[in-house]
Amino acid sequence: MNAQPGHGSQTLDVITIGRASVDLYGQQIGTKLEDIGSFAKSVGGCPANIAIGTARLGLKSALITRVGNEQMGRFIREQLVREGVDTAGIATDKDRLTALVLLSVEAEGVSPMIFYRTDCADMALSEDDIDEAHIASARAIVVTGTHFSRPNSEAAQKKAIRFAKAHGGKVVFDIDYRPNLWGLAGHEAGFERYVASDHVSQKYQSVLPDCDLVVGTEEEVLIASGEADLPSALKTIRSLTAATIVLKRGAMGCIVYDGAIPDDLEDGIVGAGFPIEVYNVLGAGDAFMSGFLRGWLKGEDLKTSATWANACGAFAVSRLMCSPEYPSWTELESFLTKGSPKRALRNDDNLNHIHWATNRRRQWPRLMALAIDHRSQLEDMPGAGEESIAAFKVLAVEAAARVANGRPGFGMLLDDKHGRKALFAAEANGFWLARPVELPGSRPLRFEFSQDLGSRLLDWPVEHCLKVLCFFHPDDPAALKAEQIDKLQAAHDAARRIGRDILIEVIASKHGALKTDTTARALTELYDAGLKPDWWKLEPQADRAAWAAVDAVIEARDPFCRGVVLLGLEAPQAALEAGFAAAHASRTVKGFAVGRTIFAEAARKWLLGEITDEEAVSDMARRFGALVEIWERLGETKAA
């Protein structure tokens, strides 16, 4: 019964069918849903969660559902694309809204929720949404319990089952029983797990004969069988199907039955649980299913599949949300190989770093950025004022947009102080964006506006990167370095806590000699302190040996680092070109973020009224474009 599902002509591993909602998770822990003050948003719903969970584990997954023709529906689509889930089977329902769920963690294992699903889009799924060629392209489909609660969605799932079986695909049934969604409990009882119902049992039993894999909790096995005790329930299900049955037991792990149900239920294939702290049980079953499918669809034995499933479930119950907390394959492998010293996996710094780095929203294999996050340098120019500086930064965005011309790999550094309007303009262009938090020129490092970065980052768009500049030399006095590192750690912790990338800019040459090993030594000390930024912004190095030393440090300490971008320090173009050439020998340098070389001359003239807006834009675009051309040409030479 454990033969590897599907055959070589199928391009998808799994298609999940059914619910797709937006989950709004209360961010305050240990309080009633009535008292929650703020919420975090994520994709939710059993099938959507499984699609994301399996994609993170390396399977080619797809989702069939409906979403509304509004912002929440578009969010689900966009997030699924970011996760690598095929969205060809998602229909847009112009008449209905995307489902919402409000949730909180009131106590350990107690998570009240409210489903906003009255005539929602996903429950309008119909037979017309099921395409035979799409189903035939998958080695397995996952049908889910809630979508057997209405005639139209039941018909859709049964049509998918017929197509899957006709084309050699496997049928997986996630019992996914929510009494509330069958009209068997009130709106406030979204967390209720079991209400007996002959109607529900009959619906589920009609599906069982066509299944190859059936997965459910003890309560779900009871409802699927219509029995009152677990042994009878499992034997009734076995009488209806030859499918592999997986009994989920929460912290106790799971038991898999691949043949006759034994009198002693423990005589099945036992998948042991992991000793972790239970933080939030919601979504754990979907993480479990994702891990099991990774093993089952890759031809692993059932015990291995069960182990992977339990490990994925452990990640989910130890963290707050559903799909955002599911592990990547790299993260799961690390946990299975090395374990964790923490019962609360959310407190394991190593796993958290792998989780963050392997589930990033967007990749930037190269980055060419115009840096105009400068404050004091512009404020000191003749003719400068708050309004004029702000207006000039908007012109800089226009210049960058002309060079980028819609191409990927471009970005900007812009500040909160003078760059608010420019940030709006840059966001509209799809640029990578980084924003400074340091007090200009401070040494030891201080933050601008407030030393409380966490609250400051809350209103930043999720893809904006925190940038912090530190004048740091490895030969600085120990007390100064300790103070600098303490501030960098505060910035790093804030970025991770709020969920933002962080770029650390290190300038050593202002306060000491820049030798071949200077930057590598500086990075070593910062890594030793536990800092693992997404990006480094570094000075051009004297030679290729210096870059080789930097590469060695980064690759040894954090292979997940996005990379290095070069800074300019108002160097002339010729000097930058030489620095670019040396940097192209580096494996970790991904681009540049240059500022005053590009904008300084235009700013001086424009602020004095000596040139027009168009002349300023053209001058900056010319200079930025020249650097882009040099960088791209060097890249082509390296590739050749």
XYZ file of C-alpha atoms in Angstrom:
640
model
C 0.000 0.000 0.000
C 2.999 2.321 0.251
C 3.903 2.321 -3.424
C 4.995 5.739 -4.619
C 1.900 7.536 -5.964
C 1.532 8.752 -9.506
C 3.721 8.369 -12.559
C 6.261 10.355 -14.539
C 3.875 12.252 -16.822
C 2.372 14.222 -13.925
C 3.950 17.632 -13.343
C 2.389 18.410 -9.960
C 2.875 16.398 -6.806
C -0.339 17.419 -5.118
C -3.448 19.545 -5.589
C -5.387 20.549 -2.483
C -9.060 21.504 -2.723
C -11.318 23.610 -0.522
C -10.992 26.434 1.981
C -8.831 29.516 1.456
C -9.215 32.298 3.970
C -7.346 35.193 5.481
C -6.454 34.459 9.091
C -6.196 37.409 11.472
C -4.214 36.274 14.496
C -4.382 38.182 17.742
C -0.875 39.337 18.618
C -1.486 39.519 22.356
C -1.071 36.116 23.996
C -3.012 34.851 26.991
C -6.086 37.001 26.664
C -9.640 36.730 25.384
C -10.417 37.400 21.757
C -12.598 40.241 23.016
C -9.494 41.994 24.369
C -7.137 41.599 21.398
C -5.753 44.930 20.268
C -3.931 44.064 17.027
C -3.855 41.247 14.513
C -1.320 39.673 12.167
C -2.516 38.559 8.744
C -1.758 35.284 6.964
C -3.214 32.806 4.493
C -5.348 30.189 6.218
C -7.798 27.374 5.609
C -6.810 23.707 5.665
C -6.181 23.170 1.906
C -4.370 26.498 1.481
C -2.185 25.719 4.488
C -1.321 22.284 3.111
C -0.501 23.731 -0.307
C 1.935 26.159 1.325
C 3.315 23.576 3.734
C 4.079 21.053 0.994
C 5.585 23.738 -1.263
C 7.959 24.743 1.531
C 9.003 21.115 1.832
C 9.903 20.905 -1.840
C 6.761 19.428 -3.378
C 5.116 20.928 -6.439
C 1.722 21.874 -5.066
C -1.400 23.609 -6.317
C -4.674 24.810 -4.808
C -8.212 24.700 -6.178
C -10.506 27.200 -4.505
C -12.304 30.502 -4.992
C -11.376 33.915 -3.644
C -13.193 37.218 -3.763
C -12.525 39.979 -6.261
C -11.005 42.222 -3.590
C -7.814 42.928 -1.706
C -7.955 39.867 0.545
C -8.484 37.555 -2.411
C -5.539 39.132 -4.181
C -3.438 38.764 -1.046
C -4.109 35.006 -1.006
C -3.113 34.694 -4.657
C 0.020 36.789 -4.242
C 1.155 34.964 -1.118
C 0.624 31.575 -2.722
C 2.740 32.682 -5.684
C 5.466 33.845 -3.290
C 5.346 30.416 -1.652
C 5.705 28.632 -4.984
C 2.146 27.249 -5.095
C 0.509 26.837 -8.511
C -2.561 29.115 -8.611
C -4.050 28.033 -11.947
C -6.980 26.409 -10.127
C -7.988 29.486 -8.147
C -11.133 31.151 -9.491
C -12.138 34.730 -8.736
C -15.714 35.018 -7.496
C -17.058 38.464 -8.366
C -20.133 38.107 -6.165
C -18.673 36.863 -2.890
C -16.076 37.942 -0.371
C -12.979 36.048 0.641
C -13.458 34.237 3.956
C -11.926 35.697 7.118
C -11.064 34.065 10.431
C -10.286 35.899 13.678
C -8.238 33.924 16.193
C -6.441 34.292 19.497
C -4.383 32.256 21.948
C -6.257 32.539 25.236
C -4.379 29.794 27.057
C -2.268 26.757 26.259
C -4.279 24.703 23.779
C -7.205 27.144 23.881
C -7.605 29.239 20.758
C -11.050 30.774 20.241
C -11.876 31.755 16.679
C -14.644 33.351 14.689
C -15.281 32.251 11.093
C -16.557 34.982 8.758
C -17.768 32.643 6.029
C -21.386 33.599 5.303
C -21.752 32.930 1.563
C -17.980 33.210 1.198
C -16.108 32.696 -2.060
C -14.475 29.328 -1.375
C -17.775 27.662 -0.438
C -19.143 28.600 -3.857
C -16.695 26.169 -5.480
C -18.539 24.220 -8.157
C -18.027 21.452 -10.674
C -17.212 24.092 -13.285
C -14.064 24.931 -11.315
C -12.672 21.414 -11.718
C -10.592 20.994 -14.870
C -9.795 17.431 -15.911
C -6.381 18.259 -17.388
C -5.411 20.099 -14.224
C -6.389 17.178 -11.990
C -4.646 14.745 -14.347
C -1.405 16.706 -13.957
C -1.149 15.811 -10.258
C 0.081 12.614 -8.645
C -2.358 13.142 -5.776
C -5.264 15.344 -4.733
C -6.303 16.283 -1.210
C -10.044 16.627 -0.587
C -11.133 18.215 2.682
C -14.079 17.617 4.984
C -15.627 21.060 5.100
C -16.229 21.115 1.368
C -18.558 18.129 1.598
C -20.948 20.283 3.654
C -22.675 21.877 0.638
C -23.997 20.256 -2.532
C -22.027 22.420 -4.963
C -18.657 22.049 -3.259
C -19.302 18.364 -2.584
C -19.981 17.842 -6.275
C -16.775 19.680 -7.146
C -14.640 17.493 -4.902
C -16.279 14.276 -6.095
C -15.679 15.301 -9.684
C -12.018 15.848 -8.828
C -11.906 12.395 -7.234
C -13.305 10.796 -10.395
C -10.749 12.549 -12.587
C -7.855 11.686 -10.264
C -8.729 8.004 -10.222
C -9.251 7.939 -13.972
C -5.739 9.303 -14.532
C -3.874 7.216 -11.978
C -3.701 9.822 -9.261
C -4.094 9.140 -5.558
C -6.893 10.519 -3.378
C -6.062 11.872 0.071
C -8.867 12.713 2.501
C -8.160 15.223 5.259
C -11.244 14.779 7.433
C -10.903 18.409 8.603
C -14.021 18.435 10.783
C -15.254 21.784 12.045
C -18.767 21.407 13.518
C -19.209 25.158 13.264
C -18.820 25.009 9.486
C -21.522 22.337 9.214
C -23.978 24.516 11.112
C -23.710 22.307 14.217
C -22.351 24.973 16.601
C -22.788 28.697 17.089
C -20.604 31.442 15.657
C -18.690 31.740 18.921
C -17.840 27.994 18.890
C -15.285 28.018 16.103
C -12.810 26.120 18.288
C -15.289 23.307 19.009
C -13.811 20.050 17.713
C -16.609 17.492 17.985
C -20.378 17.353 17.664
C -21.875 13.996 16.666
C -23.901 14.071 13.447
C -25.276 11.192 11.383
C -25.505 13.542 8.415
C -21.810 14.399 8.516
C -20.831 10.771 9.069
C -22.823 9.687 6.028
C -21.192 12.330 3.861
C -17.706 11.309 4.946
C -18.431 7.609 4.554
C -19.475 8.187 0.952
C -15.941 9.422 0.224
C -13.912 6.771 2.039
C -14.081 3.961 -0.587
C -12.274 6.145 -3.143
C -9.411 7.138 -0.848
C -5.788 6.025 -0.760
C -4.885 7.961 2.388
C -7.168 9.104 5.214
C -5.872 11.462 7.917
C -7.680 12.664 11.010
C -7.627 13.268 14.754
C -9.424 10.988 17.167
C -12.523 13.218 16.993
C -12.377 13.259 13.204
C -12.064 9.490 13.002
C -15.143 9.215 15.224
C -17.223 11.519 13.028
C -16.079 9.820 9.819
C -17.104 6.426 11.167
C -20.220 7.364 13.104
C -18.956 5.272 16.006
C -18.663 6.272 19.662
C -15.301 4.696 20.496
C -11.955 4.760 18.734
C -11.329 1.031 18.102
C -14.772 0.601 16.560
C -14.314 3.787 14.555
C -11.039 2.644 12.997
C -12.457 -0.793 12.177
C -15.530 0.748 10.566
C -13.367 2.991 8.411
C -11.221 0.002 7.462
C -14.368 -1.873 6.397
C -15.118 0.957 3.970
C -11.655 1.585 2.523
C -8.278 -0.042 1.953
C -6.614 3.342 2.387
C -3.690 3.967 4.682
C -5.197 5.507 7.833
C -3.248 8.050 9.870
C -4.513 8.763 13.377
C -3.217 12.092 14.686
C -2.709 12.182 18.450
C -1.325 15.651 19.086
C 1.652 15.656 21.455
C 1.611 11.833 21.444
C 2.468 11.759 17.747
C 0.486 9.506 15.449
C -0.280 5.907 14.553
C -0.453 4.668 10.960
C -2.550 1.674 9.953
C -1.673 0.141 6.608
C -3.667 -3.071 6.959
C -6.118 -4.605 9.351
C -6.823 -2.605 12.493
C -5.185 -4.413 15.449
C -7.037 -5.048 18.688
C -4.281 -3.108 20.455
C -4.238 0.202 18.606
C -0.639 0.778 19.640
C 0.355 -2.094 17.360
C 0.126 0.178 14.343
C 3.114 2.052 12.945
C 3.783 4.518 15.737
C 5.236 7.896 14.877
C 6.583 9.338 18.103
C 5.892 12.930 19.020
C 8.482 15.560 19.851
C 8.821 17.019 23.349
C 7.938 20.650 22.713
C 5.928 23.333 24.454
C 2.406 23.746 23.093
C 1.847 27.389 22.217
C -0.972 27.299 19.668
C -2.608 24.176 18.250
C -4.310 25.859 15.294
C -2.903 24.801 11.941
C -0.825 21.995 13.439
C -2.817 19.343 11.587
C -2.171 21.038 8.256
C 1.554 21.198 9.009
C 1.361 17.512 9.971
C -0.310 16.637 6.663
C 2.338 18.598 4.769
C 5.130 16.617 6.388
C 3.388 13.299 5.841
C 2.761 14.062 2.172
C 6.396 15.002 1.659
C 7.374 11.493 2.747
C 4.461 9.614 1.223
C 4.736 11.253 -2.184
C 8.518 10.821 -2.238
C 8.251 7.080 -1.599
C 9.509 7.093 1.988
C 8.330 4.378 4.365
C 5.349 5.181 6.555
C 7.355 5.513 9.773
C 9.603 8.120 8.170
C 6.584 9.946 6.774
C 5.023 9.924 10.234
C 8.212 11.284 11.804
C 8.362 14.133 9.327
C 4.669 14.830 9.905
C 5.092 14.983 13.669
C 8.110 17.262 13.348
C 6.178 19.687 11.132
C 3.314 19.622 13.609
C 5.775 20.419 16.396
C 6.908 23.536 14.581
C 3.319 24.678 14.162
C 2.217 24.205 17.779
C 5.342 25.930 19.063
C 4.694 29.109 17.069
C 1.821 31.556 16.799
C 0.370 31.448 13.297
C -0.481 28.767 10.737
C 1.161 28.651 7.312
C 3.815 31.354 7.985
C 5.243 29.152 10.748
C 5.560 25.935 8.747
C 9.144 24.781 8.169
C 11.089 24.780 4.956
C 12.766 21.525 3.974
C 16.142 22.937 5.050
C 14.706 23.884 8.426
C 13.073 20.492 8.896
C 16.296 18.684 7.989
C 18.226 20.754 10.528
C 15.710 19.949 13.257
C 15.651 16.231 12.464
C 19.445 16.077 12.360
C 20.414 18.351 15.234
C 17.265 18.650 17.308
C 16.800 21.746 19.432
C 17.882 22.707 22.956
C 14.555 24.533 23.340
C 11.182 22.995 24.124
C 9.693 26.186 22.691
C 11.011 26.046 19.131
C 10.086 29.687 18.582
C 12.928 30.518 21.011
C 15.576 28.564 19.098
C 17.710 31.254 17.444
C 19.291 28.872 14.950
C 15.989 27.422 13.741
C 14.433 30.885 13.652
C 17.245 32.141 11.456
C 16.907 29.216 9.052
C 13.135 29.711 9.034
C 13.471 33.408 8.254
C 16.135 32.983 5.611
C 14.549 30.067 3.741
C 11.035 31.529 3.618
C 11.793 35.050 2.406
C 9.032 36.806 0.514
C 11.206 37.817 -2.427
C 14.619 36.937 -3.822
C 17.170 39.500 -4.993
C 19.962 37.670 -6.862
C 21.374 41.052 -7.871
C 20.778 44.553 -6.557
C 21.632 47.943 -8.061
C 20.448 50.714 -5.766
C 20.475 54.481 -5.739
C 21.173 55.511 -2.152
C 19.653 58.816 -1.128
C 18.895 58.119 2.518
C 21.299 60.949 3.382
C 20.038 63.565 5.809
C 22.860 65.699 7.204
C 24.767 65.840 3.911
C 21.767 67.352 2.140
C 20.813 69.569 5.075
C 24.293 71.157 4.962
C 23.999 72.133 1.290
C 23.284 75.803 0.441
C 19.611 76.403 -0.313
C 18.438 73.265 1.468
C 15.197 73.140 3.468
C 12.827 70.441 4.569
C 10.458 70.874 1.634
C 13.195 71.228 -0.972
C 15.091 68.144 0.238
C 11.882 66.118 0.210
C 11.083 67.278 -3.316
C 14.603 66.482 -4.531
C 14.330 62.925 -3.237
C 11.189 62.445 -5.306
C 13.234 63.512 -8.350
C 15.837 60.896 -7.418
C 13.137 58.218 -7.497
C 12.162 59.360 -10.988
C 15.804 59.097 -12.062
C 16.114 55.569 -10.676
C 12.845 54.549 -12.343
C 14.118 55.768 -15.722
C 17.200 53.610 -15.433
C 15.349 50.586 -14.109
C 12.655 50.887 -16.787
C 10.628 48.144 -15.139
C 13.522 45.692 -14.933
C 14.080 43.611 -11.772
C 17.072 44.023 -9.483
C 16.816 47.744 -8.730
C 16.393 49.477 -5.423
C 16.776 52.614 -3.362
C 17.832 53.669 0.103
C 15.440 56.316 1.415
C 14.862 57.809 4.841
C 11.857 58.579 7.031
C 12.947 62.142 7.803
C 12.899 63.719 4.343
C 11.955 60.802 2.124
C 8.329 60.066 2.985
C 6.907 61.178 -0.372
C 9.816 59.555 -2.170
C 9.139 56.286 -0.379
C 5.584 56.258 -1.709
C 6.885 56.852 -5.228
C 9.590 54.209 -4.927
C 7.115 51.642 -3.558
C 4.930 52.191 -6.623
C 7.925 51.273 -8.820
C 8.434 47.910 -7.122
C 11.928 48.783 -5.924
C 13.830 47.014 -3.172
C 13.778 49.599 -0.384
C 15.976 50.075 2.669
C 15.468 52.740 5.323
C 18.117 54.037 7.759
C 17.623 54.024 11.504
C 20.987 55.370 12.675
C 21.517 58.941 13.884
C 23.718 60.363 11.114
C 27.398 60.432 12.037
C 26.892 58.868 15.473
C 29.823 56.989 16.997
C 29.071 55.206 19.224
C 25.976 54.264 17.268
C 22.671 55.846 18.230
C 19.275 55.528 16.576
C 17.504 58.485 15.037
C 14.208 59.715 16.570
C 13.860 56.962 19.181
C 15.933 54.191 20.717
C 12.805 51.970 20.590
C 13.069 50.513 17.097
C 10.405 47.845 17.556
C 7.519 50.287 17.741
C 9.010 52.358 14.922
C 9.092 49.423 12.515
C 5.454 48.483 13.029
C 4.200 50.902 10.387
C 6.825 49.982 7.785
C 5.702 47.939 4.767
C 6.683 44.305 5.240
C 9.244 44.276 2.424
C 11.107 47.393 3.558
C 14.573 46.633 4.881
C 16.005 48.193 8.031
C 19.414 49.726 7.308
C 21.842 50.639 10.081
C 25.254 52.250 9.486
C 27.992 51.625 12.033
C 31.486 53.168 11.955
C 33.223 50.055 13.213
C 36.907 49.126 13.057
C 38.235 45.874 14.535
C 41.049 47.838 16.207
C 38.632 50.158 18.037
C 38.769 50.141 21.848
C 36.966 47.148 23.342
C 34.479 49.278 25.294
C 33.490 51.207 22.155
C 33.049 48.010 20.145
C 30.887 46.492 22.876
C 28.636 49.560 22.873
C 28.385 49.536 19.090
C 27.573 45.835 18.998
C 24.906 46.280 21.659
C 23.111 48.791 19.443
C 23.474 46.600 16.372
C 21.988 43.709 18.324
C 19.033 45.887 19.297
C 18.432 46.716 15.621
C 18.850 43.078 14.605
C 16.427 41.870 17.283
C 13.842 44.500 16.339
C 14.011 43.541 12.662
C 13.561 39.864 13.417
C 10.828 40.449 15.983
C 8.775 42.604 13.621
C 9.621 40.559 10.530
C 11.795 42.864 8.434
C 15.076 42.360 6.602
C 18.105 44.124 8.060
C 21.123 45.544 6.241
C 24.179 46.387 8.321
C 26.538 48.915 6.772
C 30.082 48.755 8.091
C 32.537 51.586 7.432
C 35.974 50.972 8.915
C 38.151 53.371 6.904
C 36.913 56.518 8.681
C 38.637 55.490 11.908
C 41.591 53.314 10.924
C 43.496 51.736 8.091
C 41.604 49.538 5.639
C 43.913 46.573 5.183
C 43.322 43.316 3.382
C 41.899 41.637 6.478
C 40.191 44.624 8.149
C 36.644 44.095 6.896
C 36.791 40.329 7.330
C 37.935 40.807 10.933
C 35.110 43.258 11.566
C 32.506 40.861 10.175
C 33.938 38.026 12.235
C 33.460 40.015 15.441
C 29.918 40.924 14.486
C 29.050 37.322 13.642
C 30.639 36.233 16.931
C 28.163 38.555 18.652
C 25.270 36.646 17.073
C 24.440 39.127 14.298
C 23.213 37.561 11.064
C 21.946 40.375 8.845
C 20.223 39.719 5.560
C 22.580 42.116 3.792
C 25.960 43.687 4.388
C 26.834 47.053 2.880
C 30.609 47.331 2.667
C 33.322 49.607 1.367
C 35.166 48.708 -1.837
C 38.117 46.534 -0.876
C 41.729 47.075 -1.824
C 42.145 43.838 -3.733
C 40.641 40.463 -4.520
C 42.324 38.899 -1.501
C 40.274 41.165 0.750
C 37.069 40.050 -0.948
C 38.141 36.402 -0.676
C 38.518 36.917 3.086
C 35.048 38.501 3.282
C 33.554 35.635 1.275
C 35.126 33.081 3.579
C 33.683 34.707 6.693
C 30.151 35.107 5.326
C 29.943 31.647 3.786
C 31.227 29.995 6.957
C 29.079 31.971 9.393
C 25.834 32.432 7.473
C 25.356 30.657 4.133
C 21.819 32.101 4.064
C 23.024 35.729 3.877
C 21.498 37.501 0.889
C 24.875 39.051 0.128
C 26.920 42.242 0.025
C 26.256 45.553 -1.704
C 29.023 48.083 -2.253
C 28.823 51.639 -0.968
C 30.331 54.631 -2.765
C 31.374 57.414 -0.317
C 31.165 59.997 -3.133
C 34.044 58.348 -4.960
C 34.470 59.392 -8.608
C 33.128 57.034 -11.232
C 36.589 55.826 -12.242
C 37.386 54.816 -8.666
C 34.054 53.046 -8.346
C 34.667 51.185 -11.583
C 37.955 49.854 -10.190
C 36.165 48.865 -6.989
C 33.428 47.169 -8.972
C 36.009 45.159 -10.924
C 37.639 43.869 -7.739
C 34.249 43.078 -6.187
C 33.156 40.986 -9.156
C 35.660 38.364 -8.048
C 33.584 37.958 -4.877
C 30.945 35.263 -4.523
C 28.935 37.221 -1.970
C 28.812 40.682 -3.591
C 25.421 41.022 -5.308
C 25.470 44.659 -6.350
C 25.914 48.216 -5.181
C 24.115 50.988 -3.311
C 25.775 54.248 -4.319
C 24.569 57.739 -3.406
C 26.559 60.962 -3.569
C 28.481 59.901 -6.667
C 25.087 59.922 -8.375
C 23.119 62.755 -6.779
C 25.541 65.201 -5.112
C 26.262 67.465 -8.070
C 22.624 67.624 -9.169
C 21.539 68.353 -5.597
C 23.971 71.250 -5.182
C 22.782 72.895 -8.402
C 19.079 72.146 -8.019
C 18.862 73.421 -4.439
C 20.361 76.719 -5.618
C 17.910 76.914 -8.516
C 20.631 76.563 -11.144
C 19.012 73.612 -12.940
C 15.448 72.491 -13.578
C 13.710 69.384 -12.302
C 14.216 67.663 -15.639
C 17.899 68.559 -15.743
C 18.376 67.173 -12.225
C 16.580 63.959 -13.086
C 18.515 63.543 -16.314
C 21.861 64.118 -14.608
C 21.151 61.562 -11.863
C 19.780 59.059 -14.368
C 22.902 59.444 -16.504
C 25.246 58.833 -13.578
C 23.199 55.964 -12.143
C 22.818 54.424 -15.590
C 26.566 54.585 -16.152
C 27.216 52.630 -12.948
C 24.544 50.099 -13.868
C 26.137 49.656 -17.286
C 29.573 49.110 -15.723
C 28.211 46.583 -13.236
C 26.264 44.664 -15.855
C 29.219 44.653 -18.259
C 31.527 43.268 -15.588
C 28.918 40.628 -14.802
C 28.749 39.570 -18.429
C 32.549 39.361 -18.588
C 32.622 37.236 -15.433
C 29.948 34.897 -16.806
C 31.850 34.492 -20.075
